Coordinates of C-alpha atoms in Angstrom, one line a residue:
M29 CA 31.7 14.9 4.2
S30 CA 31.0 11.3 5.8
N31 CA 29.2 8.6 3.7
F32 CA 26.4 8.6 6.5
L33 CA 25.8 12.3 5.6
R34 CA 26.1 12.1 2.0
F35 CA 23.6 8.9 2.0
L36 CA 21.2 10.9 4.2
R37 CA 21.3 13.9 2.0
Q38 CA 21.0 12.0 -1.3
T39 CA 17.9 10.2 0.2
L40 CA 16.4 13.6 1.4
T41 CA 17.0 14.7 -2.0
I42 CA 14.9 11.7 -3.6
A43 CA 12.3 12.4 -1.0
R44 CA 11.9 16.2 -1.9
R45 CA 11.9 15.5 -5.3
D46 CA 9.0 12.8 -5.2
F47 CA 7.1 14.9 -2.6
T48 CA 7.0 17.9 -4.8
S49 CA 6.3 15.9 -7.9
T50 CA 3.3 14.2 -6.4
V51 CA 2.1 16.9 -4.2
F52 CA 2.2 20.1 -6.4
T53 CA 0.0 18.8 -9.0
P54 CA -3.8 19.0 -9.8
M55 CA -4.2 15.6 -9.7
F56 CA -3.0 15.4 -5.9
L57 CA -6.0 17.5 -5.5
L58 CA -8.2 15.4 -6.9
F59 CA -6.7 12.5 -5.0
L60 CA -6.9 14.5 -1.9
L61 CA -11.0 14.9 -2.5
T62 CA -11.3 11.0 -3.6
P63 CA -12.8 10.4 -0.1
V64 CA -15.7 13.0 -0.9
L65 CA -16.1 11.4 -4.4
M66 CA -16.3 7.8 -2.9
I67 CA -18.7 9.4 0.1
G68 CA -20.9 11.0 -2.6
F69 CA -21.2 7.9 -5.1
G70 CA -22.0 6.1 -1.6
I71 CA -24.6 8.5 -0.7
V72 CA -26.2 8.9 -4.3
G73 CA -26.4 4.9 -4.2
G74 CA -27.6 4.5 -1.3
L75 CA -30.6 7.1 -1.7
A76 CA -31.4 5.1 -4.9
G77 CA -31.5 2.2 -3.4
Q78 CA -33.7 3.3 -0.3
S79 CA -36.1 5.0 -2.9
A80 CA -36.5 1.6 -4.6
A81 CA -37.2 -0.2 -1.4
T82 CA -39.1 2.9 0.0
S83 CA -41.3 2.6 -3.1
G84 CA -42.1 -0.5 -2.9
E85 CA -42.8 -0.8 1.0
A86 CA -45.1 2.3 0.4
N87 CA -47.3 0.1 -1.8
K88 CA -47.4 -2.7 0.7
R89 CA -50.9 -3.2 3.0
L90 CA -51.8 -4.7 6.1
V91 CA -55.5 -5.3 6.1
V92 CA -57.9 -6.1 8.8
I93 CA -61.5 -7.0 8.4
A94 CA -63.4 -6.0 11.5
S95 CA -66.7 -4.5 12.6
P96 CA -67.1 -1.0 12.9
R97 CA -66.9 -1.0 17.1
D98 CA -63.5 -3.1 16.7
A99 CA -62.2 -1.0 14.1
M100 CA -61.9 2.0 16.2
I101 CA -60.3 -0.1 18.9
I102 CA -58.0 -1.8 16.6
A103 CA -57.3 1.5 14.8
E104 CA -56.1 3.4 18.3
T105 CA -54.1 0.1 19.3
D106 CA -52.2 0.3 15.9
R107 CA -51.6 4.0 16.7
Q108 CA -50.0 3.0 19.8
L109 CA -47.7 0.0 18.6
R110 CA -46.2 2.1 16.3
L111 CA -44.7 4.5 18.5
I112 CA -42.3 1.5 19.7
F113 CA -40.8 1.0 16.1
P114 CA -37.8 3.3 14.9
S115 CA -38.4 5.5 11.7
G116 CA -38.4 3.5 8.6
D117 CA -39.0 0.0 10.8
A118 CA -42.4 0.4 11.0
P119 CA -44.9 -2.0 9.7
P120 CA -47.1 -1.4 6.4
I121 CA -50.0 0.9 6.6
L122 CA -52.7 -0.8 8.0
R123 CA -56.2 -0.7 6.6
I124 CA -59.4 -1.8 7.9
D125 CA -62.0 -3.1 5.6
S126 CA -65.8 -4.0 6.9
P127 CA -66.8 -7.4 6.8
G128 CA -68.9 -8.6 3.9
A129 CA -71.2 -11.5 3.1
N130 CA -68.4 -13.9 3.0
V131 CA -65.3 -12.7 5.2
S132 CA -63.2 -15.7 4.2
A133 CA -63.5 -15.2 0.9
Q134 CA -63.2 -11.2 0.8
A135 CA -59.9 -12.1 2.5
H136 CA -58.6 -14.4 0.1
G137 CA -59.6 -12.0 -2.8
L138 CA -57.4 -9.3 -1.6
F139 CA -54.1 -11.2 -2.6
G140 CA -53.1 -10.0 -6.0
K141 CA -56.2 -8.5 -6.9
D142 CA -56.1 -5.4 -4.4
K143 CA -54.6 -1.8 -6.0
H144 CA -51.8 -2.3 -3.4
E145 CA -49.6 -5.1 -2.6
V146 CA -51.1 -6.9 0.7
S147 CA -48.8 -9.0 2.8
A148 CA -51.3 -10.1 5.3
V149 CA -55.1 -10.0 6.4
L150 CA -56.5 -10.5 9.9
Y151 CA -60.2 -11.4 10.2
G152 CA -62.5 -13.1 12.4
P153 CA -63.0 -12.6 16.1
L154 CA -60.4 -11.1 18.3
E155 CA -60.0 -13.8 20.5
Q156 CA -59.2 -16.3 17.7
P157 CA -58.6 -14.5 14.5
V158 CA -57.5 -15.9 11.1
I159 CA -54.5 -14.2 9.7
L160 CA -53.6 -15.2 6.0
R161 CA -50.0 -14.0 4.7
T162 CA -47.6 -14.2 1.9
P163 CA -44.8 -16.4 2.0
R164 CA -42.4 -13.3 3.3
A165 CA -44.7 -11.8 5.8
G166 CA -43.4 -13.5 9.0
A167 CA -42.7 -9.9 10.5
D168 CA -46.4 -8.8 9.3
V169 CA -47.8 -11.7 11.1
R170 CA -46.2 -11.2 14.5
Y171 CA -47.4 -7.5 14.4
L172 CA -51.0 -8.2 13.4
T173 CA -50.9 -11.2 16.0
Q174 CA -49.8 -8.5 18.8
L175 CA -52.5 -6.2 17.3
A176 CA -55.2 -8.7 17.8
E177 CA -53.8 -9.2 21.5
Q178 CA -53.5 -5.4 22.5
S179 CA -57.1 -4.8 20.8
Q180 CA -58.8 -7.6 22.6
R181 CA -57.3 -6.6 25.8
A182 CA -58.5 -3.0 25.5
R183 CA -62.0 -4.5 24.5
K184 CA -62.0 -6.1 27.6
L185 CA -60.7 -3.3 29.5
G186 CA -63.2 -1.2 28.1
S187 CA -60.5 1.8 27.3
T188 CA -57.8 2.3 24.9
A189 CA -56.3 5.1 26.9
R190 CA -52.9 4.6 28.2
Q191 CA -52.6 3.0 31.7
S192 CA -49.1 4.6 32.5
A193 CA -47.4 7.9 32.1
P194 CA -43.8 7.4 32.6
E195 CA -41.3 10.0 33.7
I196 CA -38.2 9.7 31.2
Q197 CA -34.5 11.0 32.6
V198 CA -31.7 11.2 30.3
V199 CA -28.5 9.8 32.3
Q200 CA -24.9 10.3 31.0
Q201 CA -22.7 7.7 30.7
G202 CA -19.4 8.2 33.1
S203 CA -17.1 6.2 30.6
A204 CA -17.4 4.7 26.9
S205 CA -19.7 1.9 26.9
A206 CA -18.3 -1.6 25.6
S207 CA -20.5 -1.0 22.3
G208 CA -18.8 2.8 21.9
R209 CA -15.0 0.9 22.4
A210 CA -16.1 -1.8 19.6
G211 CA -17.0 0.9 17.4
I212 CA -13.8 2.9 17.7
A213 CA -11.8 0.0 17.3
Y214 CA -13.4 -0.9 14.0
F215 CA -13.1 2.7 12.9
G216 CA -9.4 2.4 13.5
V217 CA -8.6 -0.9 11.7
I218 CA -10.7 0.2 8.6
G219 CA -9.1 3.4 8.7
I220 CA -5.7 1.8 8.5
F221 CA -6.8 -0.6 6.2
V222 CA -8.3 2.0 3.5
L223 CA -5.7 4.5 3.9
T224 CA -2.9 1.9 3.4
L225 CA -4.2 0.4 0.7
M226 CA -4.8 3.9 -0.8
L227 CA -1.9 5.5 -0.1
S228 CA 0.9 2.6 -0.2
S229 CA -0.5 1.1 -3.4
Q230 CA 0.3 4.4 -5.9
A231 CA 4.1 3.0 -5.2
V232 CA 3.6 0.4 -7.7
G233 CA 2.4 2.6 -10.6
T234 CA 4.6 5.3 -9.9
M235 CA 7.8 2.9 -9.9
A236 CA 6.5 1.4 -13.2
E237 CA 5.9 4.5 -14.9
E238 CA 9.3 6.2 -13.8
R239 CA 10.9 2.5 -15.2
S240 CA 9.4 3.3 -18.6
N241 CA 10.2 6.7 -18.8
K242 CA 14.2 5.9 -18.2
V243 CA 14.0 8.1 -15.3
I244 CA 15.2 5.5 -12.6
E245 CA 18.2 4.8 -14.8
V246 CA 18.9 8.6 -14.7
L247 CA 18.7 8.6 -11.0
A248 CA 20.7 5.5 -10.5
A249 CA 23.4 7.2 -12.4
A250 CA 23.5 10.2 -10.0
V251 CA 22.8 8.8 -6.4
P252 CA 23.0 5.0 -5.1
L253 CA 20.0 2.7 -5.5
E254 CA 19.6 2.7 -2.1
S255 CA 19.1 6.1 -1.4
V256 CA 16.6 6.3 -4.4
F257 CA 14.3 3.5 -2.7
L258 CA 14.5 5.2 0.4
G259 CA 14.1 8.4 -0.8
K260 CA 11.0 7.6 -2.7
L261 CA 9.4 5.6 0.2
I262 CA 9.8 8.7 2.3
G263 CA 8.6 11.2 -0.3
M264 CA 5.5 9.0 -0.9
F265 CA 5.4 8.9 3.2
G266 CA 5.1 12.8 3.4
S267 CA 2.5 13.1 0.6
A268 CA 0.4 10.3 2.7
V269 CA 0.9 12.5 5.8
L270 CA -0.8 15.4 4.3
F271 CA -3.5 13.3 3.2
I272 CA -4.2 12.3 6.7
L273 CA -3.6 15.7 8.2
F274 CA -6.2 17.0 6.1
W275 CA -8.8 14.7 6.8
G276 CA -7.9 14.4 10.3
T277 CA -8.4 18.1 10.6
M278 CA -12.0 17.8 9.0
I279 CA -13.0 15.0 10.8
A280 CA -12.0 16.4 14.3
N281 CA -13.9 19.5 13.5
L282 CA -17.0 17.4 12.5
P283 CA -19.1 17.4 15.7
R284 CA -19.4 20.9 15.5
L285 CA -21.2 20.8 12.4
L286 CA -23.7 18.0 13.4
P287 CA -26.8 18.7 15.2
P288 CA -26.5 18.0 19.1
E289 CA -28.1 14.8 19.3
F290 CA -25.5 13.4 16.6
A291 CA -22.8 14.6 18.5
S292 CA -23.6 13.3 21.7
G293 CA -23.8 10.0 20.1
L294 CA -20.4 10.2 18.6
S295 CA -19.0 11.2 22.0
N296 CA -19.7 7.6 23.2
L297 CA -17.0 6.7 20.8
T298 CA -14.1 7.0 23.2
P299 CA -11.0 4.5 23.1
A300 CA -10.2 2.7 26.4
I301 CA -6.8 4.2 26.4
G302 CA -7.8 7.6 26.5
V303 CA -8.6 10.3 23.4
P304 CA -4.7 12.2 23.3
A305 CA -3.0 8.4 23.2
F306 CA -5.3 7.0 20.6
P307 CA -5.0 9.3 17.7
L308 CA -1.1 9.2 18.6
L309 CA -1.0 5.8 18.6
F310 CA -3.0 5.4 15.1
V311 CA -0.4 7.6 13.5
A312 CA 2.4 5.5 14.9
Y313 CA 0.8 2.1 13.6
F314 CA -0.1 3.8 10.2
T315 CA 3.3 4.7 9.8
M316 CA 4.7 1.2 10.5
S317 CA 1.8 -0.4 8.2
Y318 CA 2.7 2.2 5.5
M319 CA 6.5 1.7 5.9
L320 CA 6.0 -2.3 5.6
L321 CA 3.4 -2.2 2.8
G322 CA 4.9 0.9 0.9
A323 CA 8.4 -1.2 0.8
V324 CA 6.8 -4.4 -0.3
F325 CA 5.0 -2.0 -3.1
L326 CA 8.0 0.0 -4.2
S327 CA 9.7 -3.4 -4.5
L328 CA 7.0 -5.1 -6.7
G329 CA 6.8 -1.6 -8.8
A330 CA 10.9 -2.0 -9.5
L331 CA 10.1 -5.7 -10.6
A332 CA 7.1 -4.9 -13.0
S333 CA 7.9 -3.0 -16.6
T334 CA 4.4 -3.1 -17.9
P335 CA 1.1 -2.6 -16.8
R336 CA -0.2 -5.9 -17.2
E337 CA 2.9 -6.8 -14.6
I338 CA 1.7 -4.2 -12.7
Q339 CA -2.1 -5.6 -12.4
L340 CA -0.7 -9.4 -12.1
L341 CA 1.6 -8.5 -8.7
G342 CA -0.7 -5.9 -7.2
L343 CA -3.7 -8.3 -7.5
P344 CA -2.1 -10.7 -4.8
M345 CA -1.2 -8.0 -2.6
T346 CA -4.6 -6.7 -2.5
V347 CA -5.9 -9.9 -1.3
F348 CA -3.2 -10.4 0.7
Q349 CA -4.5 -6.9 2.5
F350 CA -8.1 -8.1 2.4
A351 CA -6.6 -11.2 4.5
L352 CA -4.9 -9.2 6.9
F353 CA -7.8 -6.7 7.6
G354 CA -10.3 -10.0 8.3
L355 CA -7.4 -11.0 10.7
S356 CA -7.5 -7.7 12.7
T357 CA -11.2 -7.4 12.7
Y358 CA -11.2 -11.0 14.2
S359 CA -9.1 -10.0 17.0
I360 CA -11.1 -7.2 18.1
T361 CA -14.2 -9.4 19.3
H362 CA -11.8 -12.5 20.2
E363 CA -9.4 -11.1 22.3
G364 CA -6.9 -13.9 24.0
T365 CA -7.5 -16.5 21.3
W366 CA -4.9 -17.6 19.3
G367 CA -6.1 -15.7 16.2
S368 CA -6.1 -12.5 18.1
I369 CA -2.5 -13.0 19.3
A370 CA -1.6 -14.2 15.8
A371 CA -3.2 -11.0 14.5
K372 CA -0.8 -8.7 17.1
V373 CA 2.4 -10.5 16.3
L374 CA 2.5 -11.0 12.4
P375 CA 4.2 -7.9 11.2
F376 CA 2.0 -7.1 8.6
S377 CA -1.6 -7.6 10.5
S378 CA 0.0 -6.2 14.1
P379 CA -0.3 -2.2 13.4
S380 CA -4.4 -2.4 12.8
A381 CA -4.7 -5.2 15.3
M382 CA -3.0 -3.2 18.1
V383 CA -4.9 -0.2 16.9
G384 CA -8.5 -2.3 17.8
F385 CA -6.6 -3.3 21.0
A386 CA -5.8 0.3 21.9
A387 CA -9.5 1.2 21.8
N388 CA -10.3 -2.0 23.9
S389 CA -7.7 -1.8 26.7
D390 CA -5.9 1.1 28.4
S391 CA -2.6 -0.7 29.0
I392 CA 0.3 1.1 27.4
W393 CA 3.1 -1.2 27.8
P394 CA 1.4 -3.9 25.1
H395 CA 1.8 -0.7 22.4
V396 CA 5.7 0.0 23.5
A397 CA 6.7 -3.8 22.9
A398 CA 4.6 -3.9 19.5
L399 CA 6.0 -0.4 18.3
G400 CA 9.4 -1.9 19.1
W401 CA 8.6 -5.2 17.1
Q402 CA 7.0 -3.7 14.4
A403 CA 10.2 -1.0 13.8
L404 CA 12.3 -4.1 13.7
W405 CA 10.5 -5.7 11.0
V406 CA 10.3 -2.2 9.1
G407 CA 14.4 -2.2 8.8
I408 CA 14.1 -5.9 7.7
V409 CA 11.3 -5.3 5.1
V410 CA 13.1 -2.0 3.9
S411 CA 16.3 -3.7 3.6
L412 CA 15.2 -6.6 1.6
G413 CA 13.1 -4.1 -0.5
A414 CA 16.4 -2.1 -1.3
R415 CA 18.0 -5.4 -2.7
T416 CA 15.1 -6.3 -4.5
F417 CA 14.7 -2.8 -6.0
R418 CA 18.5 -3.2 -7.0
R419 CA 17.6 -6.3 -8.7
G420 CA 14.4 -4.9 -10.4
V421 CA 16.0 -1.8 -11.6
L422 CA 19.2 -2.9 -12.5
K423 CA 18.9 -6.5 -12.8
S424 CA 22.0 -7.0 -11.2
E425 CA 22.8 -7.8 -7.5
S426 CA 25.8 -7.6 -5.3
P427 CA 28.4 -10.4 -5.9
K428 CA 28.4 -13.4 -3.5
L429 CA 30.7 -13.7 -0.3
W430 CA 32.7 -16.6 -2.1
R431 CA 33.1 -14.6 -4.9
R432 CA 34.2 -11.4 -3.2
R433 CA 36.7 -13.7 -1.3
Q434 CA 38.0 -15.7 -4.5
A435 CA 38.4 -12.0 -6.5
A436 CA 40.4 -10.9 -3.4
A437 CA 42.6 -14.3 -3.2
Q438 CA 43.2 -14.0 -7.0
L439 CA 44.5 -10.2 -6.6
T440 CA 46.6 -11.3 -3.7

């Protein structure tokens, strides 16, 4: 058996060992469902925050002090104006009070003494009303201003009935809109960032654990350390691919479970390069990003021997990944700038930046060049990572070239 075939067999043996030890455990099932738990916690937190905000908004009131004749016009105008606001963005509930003997004092007395939280009060003639407001009620003042304007027009017209009846027709877009392409670009960049951050960072803990258990020494005695390094990298990548296949299948079938109006909204999220090509490019760029950062994390795990060292080494890498994420998102909306070019050329940010480029451009040749460039850097990083791995595990390194020549000269 040739040296290459022996090296390949040893590498695949380590890869199979790491893959099975990771996947065929109850913890991997929990890890597979981690996004569900994250989404669930996010929904619970969002509902709690929305409930607190809604309870506060529900207690707010806008008050108009008007005569009974004007009150009918104002109430109907308010009903029509609220139709233009989306659900949840409407102004506070309008309450119409009858004027007392001293309207100004009545209006001022509503703040802080009413059972509801009054944010703005309108009183006086509609052609020149007076509006009182709290410091944060700027939007409510603008609404009351338009309410008085439209009510005055309706009073001069003599009717609050609608004066036009438009015919509304729904037009389907022939291609993806600019907002849809930007949306899928952001989703692609965020997807690679989150997946790489979640999956590749496991290498640090796994390597440190096996170092503390003396497993690495046993493996190093059986196979070369380069095979251990590549095998672990391939094994972890296999579990990452399984994670992506599971959730990719779930997301692909998600439109079938959504109402038709939501499904039609998702259809607008179409990348410029096309649906068949974009998922393939996403997987290819994720592979490059995972191999680059996975090799770095695996090398860091070999250098760390305690949980404290893992934290000290992992934090700079996490900050580095967030910086790459910011650079990649910047390139989406600043195409052609130096920042966008740098994001596509730098090897660690190139995969996520090129995913955003695929969503906004239908050109295929830049992806061929980018994948070749990234593959070159994968080879460089894996090679450097294997050497760092050897130094970190055995605290040894290959003899320098001049030492090898000196030893050979002494033998001769």
